[in-house]
Amino acid sequence: VECNYAIWQRSKCTCKVGYTGDGVTSCVNVNECAGSAHGCHTSATCIDKQGTHQCLCRSGLTGDGRTCTNVDECMYYNACSRNAICTDTYGSYKCNCPAGFVTRPGDVCDDIDECANGTHDCGANTECSNLLGTFACPCHSASAMRVGSHPTLPAPTRSAPICSARSRARAIVRRRCASARIRPC
C-alpha cells in the first residue's frame, strides 16, 4: 500500500504496481500470467511473482522471454553421436543415421557390414571389403576394381562392380574404370 498524505487534502491510498485492491483494507497480487497482457513471447513461459512476473524462453531457445530465438544445437553443440546427421528444428534437433548405418539405442549410428550380412552387390571375381558407411569390391588378380553401391555415392560408383578376367572384355573394363576414375587392378 502506498499512501500520499497532504495537509490540505484527505490522504489517498493505492496498491503498488502488480497488486489490486482498494488500497486501504487489502492489496492482492495480480497474476499477470493469467491473461494475455503479460508480453511474453509465444515460445516463452510466464512465471507469476509477487507484484510482477517473469518471462523465460523454453528449452532450445534463447532470449529475454519477450523475444525468443532458436538455438542451433547442431552448430553450437556436438548434439549427435559420431556418424549421425544432426538436423536443427525449432527449439530442438534430430539425429539420424545416414545410409550405410543402423540406429542403436541412444541414437548411436553403427556401420552396417554389407559384406557380413550379404547386402552387397559385388560381382564375380571380386571380394567384398567393408568400409565405414559403405563397402568396396576389390577384384581378384588380373581384374579391375570399383567401389561402392550406395545411392548416396556419386553416379559412376553406384552400379555393381565390374571385374573381368583377362580377356577380350578387359578393354571394356578399362574404359569403365577410367570413366569412374578407378585404377585397373
XYZ file of C-alpha atoms in Angstrom:
185
model
C 0.000 0.000 0.000
C 1.217 3.453 -0.877
C -0.406 6.475 0.678
C 0.020 10.119 -0.191
C -0.530 12.491 2.686
C -1.164 16.144 2.197
C -2.219 18.656 4.852
C -4.786 20.417 2.702
C -6.459 17.172 1.388
C -7.575 13.793 2.555
C -4.993 11.012 2.341
C -5.286 8.744 -0.680
C -4.006 5.163 -0.579
C -3.482 2.893 -3.604
C -1.976 -0.548 -4.172
C 1.526 -0.788 -5.606
C 2.045 -1.805 -9.232
C 1.390 -5.526 -9.623
C -1.315 -5.555 -6.911
C -5.019 -4.783 -6.952
C -7.461 -3.762 -4.246
C -8.915 -0.701 -2.523
C -5.565 0.402 -1.149
C -6.956 0.670 2.363
C -8.044 -2.767 3.549
C -6.383 -5.067 1.016
C -3.962 -5.339 -1.862
C -3.776 -8.692 -3.661
C -1.124 -9.856 -6.151
C -2.210 -9.585 -9.793
C -1.432 -12.763 -11.767
C -0.136 -11.186 -14.971
C 0.296 -14.660 -16.486
C -3.446 -15.419 -16.308
C -4.236 -13.046 -19.163
C -2.607 -12.296 -22.471
C -1.255 -8.878 -21.471
C 1.922 -10.273 -19.877
C 4.012 -9.566 -23.001
C 5.860 -12.888 -23.037
C 6.860 -14.427 -26.371
C 4.626 -17.253 -27.624
C 7.555 -19.648 -27.076
C 8.185 -18.441 -23.520
C 6.740 -19.455 -20.167
C 5.210 -16.771 -17.956
C 6.023 -17.123 -14.244
C 3.932 -15.080 -11.812
C 5.770 -13.500 -8.887
C 4.608 -11.222 -6.073
C 3.862 -7.882 -7.692
C 5.458 -8.835 -11.014
C 6.085 -11.670 -13.461
C 8.977 -13.166 -15.411
C 9.153 -14.464 -18.993
C 11.527 -17.378 -19.680
C 12.251 -18.803 -23.145
C 11.604 -22.535 -23.424
C 14.442 -25.059 -23.684
C 16.241 -24.883 -27.031
C 15.541 -21.150 -27.359
C 17.413 -18.082 -26.199
C 16.363 -14.531 -25.368
C 14.867 -12.335 -22.654
C 11.467 -14.067 -22.660
C 9.803 -11.264 -24.540
C 11.849 -12.218 -27.595
C 12.922 -15.838 -28.121
C 15.039 -17.211 -30.958
C 16.062 -20.742 -31.857
C 19.403 -22.147 -30.685
C 21.025 -24.237 -33.442
C 22.187 -27.191 -31.358
C 23.782 -28.768 -34.424
C 26.020 -25.743 -34.960
C 26.875 -24.791 -31.365
C 26.919 -28.174 -29.613
C 28.018 -31.564 -30.833
C 24.479 -32.788 -30.145
C 24.518 -36.086 -32.066
C 26.702 -39.138 -31.770
C 29.575 -39.883 -34.138
C 28.479 -40.702 -37.712
C 24.978 -39.217 -37.158
C 23.492 -36.364 -39.160
C 22.159 -33.521 -36.992
C 19.070 -31.641 -38.189
C 18.124 -28.466 -36.324
C 14.435 -27.940 -35.529
C 12.726 -25.037 -33.739
C 13.650 -25.434 -30.068
C 15.261 -28.834 -30.586
C 17.164 -31.072 -33.011
C 17.024 -34.574 -34.508
C 19.788 -37.111 -35.035
C 19.524 -39.511 -37.975
C 21.849 -42.176 -39.225
C 22.854 -41.879 -42.898
C 22.626 -44.706 -45.430
C 25.069 -47.459 -44.566
C 24.459 -47.118 -40.825
C 21.904 -48.538 -38.400
C 20.459 -46.731 -35.356
C 21.195 -48.316 -31.983
C 19.760 -47.252 -28.589
C 20.835 -43.752 -27.621
C 20.825 -42.584 -31.266
C 24.178 -44.237 -31.873
C 24.959 -44.916 -35.550
C 26.769 -48.193 -36.155
C 28.226 -49.158 -39.513
C 26.319 -51.844 -41.419
C 28.688 -54.585 -42.543
C 27.234 -55.247 -46.001
C 29.825 -57.956 -46.572
C 28.855 -59.918 -43.454
C 25.090 -59.570 -43.903
C 25.095 -60.257 -47.656
C 23.523 -56.954 -48.790
C 26.470 -56.035 -51.040
C 26.293 -56.329 -54.813
C 29.858 -57.346 -55.531
C 30.140 -59.307 -58.759
C 32.128 -62.287 -59.892
C 35.911 -62.141 -59.481
C 35.538 -59.741 -56.521
C 35.848 -59.877 -52.780
C 33.621 -57.704 -50.562
C 35.501 -55.332 -48.255
C 33.506 -53.402 -45.617
C 34.163 -49.656 -45.345
C 32.629 -47.091 -42.971
C 29.103 -46.483 -44.295
C 29.652 -48.458 -47.495
C 31.744 -51.253 -48.994
C 34.251 -51.875 -51.767
C 34.625 -54.753 -54.168
C 38.348 -55.261 -54.783
C 38.970 -57.579 -57.700
C 40.911 -60.771 -57.616
C 44.161 -60.570 -59.580
C 44.000 -59.616 -63.276
C 40.711 -57.768 -62.823
C 39.544 -54.180 -62.362
C 38.010 -52.715 -59.185
C 35.066 -50.491 -58.448
C 33.931 -49.012 -55.100
C 30.528 -48.513 -53.580
C 26.896 -49.210 -54.218
C 25.035 -46.830 -52.015
C 22.525 -44.463 -53.568
C 24.323 -41.588 -51.844
C 27.603 -42.201 -53.695
C 28.411 -40.410 -56.975
C 26.810 -41.916 -60.069
C 29.906 -43.651 -61.546
C 30.281 -45.803 -58.391
C 26.595 -46.635 -57.951
C 26.371 -49.724 -60.149
C 27.624 -53.190 -59.320
C 31.382 -53.655 -59.529
C 32.711 -54.749 -62.884
C 35.565 -57.213 -62.795
C 36.714 -59.371 -65.629
C 39.439 -61.879 -66.100
C 41.986 -61.073 -68.799
C 40.090 -61.454 -71.981
C 38.502 -59.531 -74.819
C 36.310 -57.755 -72.207
C 39.363 -56.212 -70.491
C 39.265 -53.206 -72.835
C 35.638 -52.502 -71.831
C 36.539 -52.808 -68.148
C 39.456 -50.367 -68.553
C 37.177 -47.772 -70.210
C 34.577 -48.120 -67.422
C 37.205 -47.929 -64.699
C 38.770 -44.872 -66.344
C 35.419 -43.084 -66.526
C 34.871 -43.870 -62.839
C 38.452 -42.727 -62.076
C 39.403 -46.159 -60.694
C 42.716 -47.825 -61.435
C 42.565 -51.231 -63.052
C 43.757 -53.955 -60.690
